[in-house]
Amino acid sequence: NIKSWWAKTLEAQGRLEEAKTYYSDSKDYLSLVRVLCCLGEESEAETICNETDDPGACHHLGNHLKLKGCIDQAIRLLTRAKAYSSAIRLCKVIKSNHHNIINTKK
């Protein structure tokens, strides 16, 4: 797909705003979400995930949000991406952290 190729070229040149348009036109939602995350446009990335339900895009945004500490959103997106083991791992971390907080308050 020529539009996807051009979007990758633009992204490599750091022209992310232009790359967004071509990724959108070529329906390369994973790459579009990746660029949106680089630009700090997580809410727009989440809109793309909600509209397309693209597993790769959901997985990428889930991992991105996990690193930013938005664990509940990350779990939801990883589950939508069918990355169940990643979502379960995050749930276990939350449970462990919650348990540690309760024990330190005693």
mmCIF file of C-alpha atoms in Angstrom:
data_model
loop_
_atom_site.group_PDB
_atom_site.id
_atom_site.type_symbol
_atom_site.label_atom_id
_atom_site.label_comp_id
_atom_site.label_asym_id
_atom_site.label_seq_id
_atom_site.Cartn_x
_atom_site.Cartn_y
_atom_site.Cartn_z
ATOM 1 C CA ASN A 1 0.000 0.000 0.000
ATOM 2 C CA ILE A 2 1.609 3.237 -1.178
ATOM 3 C CA LYS A 3 -0.059 5.371 1.519
ATOM 4 C CA SER A 4 1.270 3.137 4.283
ATOM 5 C CA TRP A 5 4.746 3.218 2.750
ATOM 6 C CA TRP A 6 4.635 7.008 2.520
ATOM 7 C CA ALA A 7 3.411 7.268 6.120
ATOM 8 C CA LYS A 8 6.375 5.168 7.290
ATOM 9 C CA THR A 9 8.719 7.419 5.319
ATOM 10 C CA LEU A 10 7.198 10.533 6.877
ATOM 11 C CA GLU A 11 7.395 8.994 10.343
ATOM 12 C CA ALA A 12 11.066 8.123 9.824
ATOM 13 C CA GLN A 13 11.689 11.755 8.887
ATOM 14 C CA GLY A 14 9.972 12.894 12.084
ATOM 15 C CA ARG A 15 7.005 14.351 10.235
ATOM 16 C CA LEU A 16 4.486 12.734 12.554
ATOM 17 C CA GLU A 17 1.534 15.046 11.919
ATOM 18 C CA GLU A 18 1.683 14.246 8.207
ATOM 19 C CA ALA A 19 2.245 10.549 8.881
ATOM 20 C CA LYS A 20 -0.984 10.462 10.926
ATOM 21 C CA THR A 21 -3.031 11.382 7.868
ATOM 22 C CA TYR A 22 -1.514 8.683 5.683
ATOM 23 C CA TYR A 23 -1.740 5.989 8.359
ATOM 24 C CA SER A 24 -5.394 6.882 8.805
ATOM 25 C CA ASP A 25 -6.045 6.796 5.055
ATOM 26 C CA SER A 26 -4.356 3.397 4.749
ATOM 27 C CA LYS A 27 -6.243 2.059 7.801
ATOM 28 C CA ASP A 28 -2.959 1.124 9.513
ATOM 29 C CA TYR A 29 -4.415 1.587 12.971
ATOM 30 C CA LEU A 30 -1.498 0.139 14.933
ATOM 31 C CA SER A 31 0.913 2.626 13.343
ATOM 32 C CA LEU A 32 -1.592 5.453 13.732
ATOM 33 C CA VAL A 33 -1.979 4.722 17.454
ATOM 34 C CA ARG A 34 1.808 4.455 17.840
ATOM 35 C CA VAL A 35 2.258 7.920 16.299
ATOM 36 C CA LEU A 36 -0.561 9.362 18.407
ATOM 37 C CA CYS A 37 1.123 8.002 21.540
ATOM 38 C CA CYS A 38 4.423 9.591 20.480
ATOM 39 C CA LEU A 39 2.607 12.895 20.113
ATOM 40 C CA GLY A 40 0.965 12.546 23.534
ATOM 41 C CA GLU A 41 -2.498 12.237 22.000
ATOM 42 C CA GLU A 42 -3.643 9.236 24.039
ATOM 43 C CA SER A 43 -7.322 10.221 24.049
ATOM 44 C CA GLU A 44 -7.371 10.307 20.249
ATOM 45 C CA ALA A 45 -5.543 6.964 20.215
ATOM 46 C CA GLU A 46 -8.198 5.514 22.514
ATOM 47 C CA THR A 47 -10.916 6.815 20.197
ATOM 48 C CA ILE A 48 -9.250 4.961 17.301
ATOM 49 C CA CYS A 49 -9.135 1.786 19.413
ATOM 50 C CA ASN A 50 -12.810 2.160 20.338
ATOM 51 C CA GLU A 51 -13.879 2.777 16.739
ATOM 52 C CA THR A 52 -11.795 0.042 15.104
ATOM 53 C CA ASP A 53 -11.306 -2.546 17.870
ATOM 54 C CA ASP A 54 -7.939 -3.266 16.221
ATOM 55 C CA PRO A 55 -6.068 -5.764 18.449
ATOM 56 C CA GLY A 56 -2.606 -4.414 17.619
ATOM 57 C CA ALA A 57 -3.644 -0.837 18.285
ATOM 58 C CA CYS A 58 -5.336 -1.812 21.562
ATOM 59 C CA HIS A 59 -2.256 -3.768 22.647
ATOM 60 C CA HIS A 60 0.103 -0.902 21.854
ATOM 61 C CA LEU A 61 -2.020 1.692 23.642
ATOM 62 C CA GLY A 62 -2.485 -0.665 26.597
ATOM 63 C CA ASN A 63 1.275 -1.039 26.997
ATOM 64 C CA HIS A 64 1.778 2.695 26.563
ATOM 65 C CA LEU A 65 -0.782 3.495 29.264
ATOM 66 C CA LYS A 66 0.698 0.850 31.576
ATOM 67 C CA LEU A 67 4.028 2.688 31.421
ATOM 68 C CA LYS A 68 2.243 5.950 32.233
ATOM 69 C CA GLY A 69 0.627 4.359 35.291
ATOM 70 C CA CYS A 70 -2.919 4.223 33.897
ATOM 71 C CA ILE A 71 -3.323 0.610 34.955
ATOM 72 C CA ASP A 72 -7.122 0.257 34.769
ATOM 73 C CA GLN A 73 -7.211 1.594 31.212
ATOM 74 C CA ALA A 74 -4.241 -0.591 30.299
ATOM 75 C CA ILE A 75 -5.955 -3.734 31.600
ATOM 76 C CA ARG A 76 -9.115 -2.914 29.657
ATOM 77 C CA LEU A 77 -7.200 -2.362 26.405
ATOM 78 C CA LEU A 78 -4.981 -5.419 26.822
ATOM 79 C CA THR A 79 -8.099 -7.512 27.392
ATOM 80 C CA ARG A 80 -9.668 -6.102 24.207
ATOM 81 C CA ALA A 81 -6.459 -7.050 22.386
ATOM 82 C CA LYS A 82 -6.874 -10.586 23.750
ATOM 83 C CA ALA A 83 -3.526 -10.204 25.535
ATOM 84 C CA TYR A 84 -4.977 -11.964 28.541
ATOM 85 C CA SER A 85 -1.696 -13.002 30.151
ATOM 86 C CA SER A 86 -0.481 -9.386 30.095
ATOM 87 C CA ALA A 87 -3.765 -8.175 31.590
ATOM 88 C CA ILE A 88 -3.670 -10.860 34.293
ATOM 89 C CA ARG A 89 -0.061 -9.984 35.118
ATOM 90 C CA LEU A 90 -1.096 -6.358 35.684
ATOM 91 C CA CYS A 91 -4.014 -7.446 37.865
ATOM 92 C CA LYS A 92 -1.630 -9.504 39.993
ATOM 93 C CA VAL A 93 0.697 -6.516 40.389
ATOM 94 C CA ILE A 94 -2.214 -4.344 41.498
ATOM 95 C CA LYS A 95 -3.387 -6.984 43.981
ATOM 96 C CA SER A 96 0.145 -7.370 45.348
ATOM 97 C CA ASN A 97 0.584 -3.601 45.710
ATOM 98 C CA HIS A 98 -2.816 -3.280 47.381
ATOM 99 C CA HIS A 99 -1.949 -6.115 49.782
ATOM 100 C CA ASN A 100 1.387 -4.455 50.660
ATOM 101 C CA ILE A 101 -0.305 -1.115 51.331
ATOM 102 C CA ILE A 102 -2.827 -2.741 53.672
ATOM 103 C CA ASN A 103 -0.078 -4.600 55.559
ATOM 104 C CA THR A 104 2.002 -1.439 56.073
ATOM 105 C CA LYS A 105 -1.008 0.372 57.576
ATOM 106 C CA LYS A 106 -1.442 -2.223 60.344
#
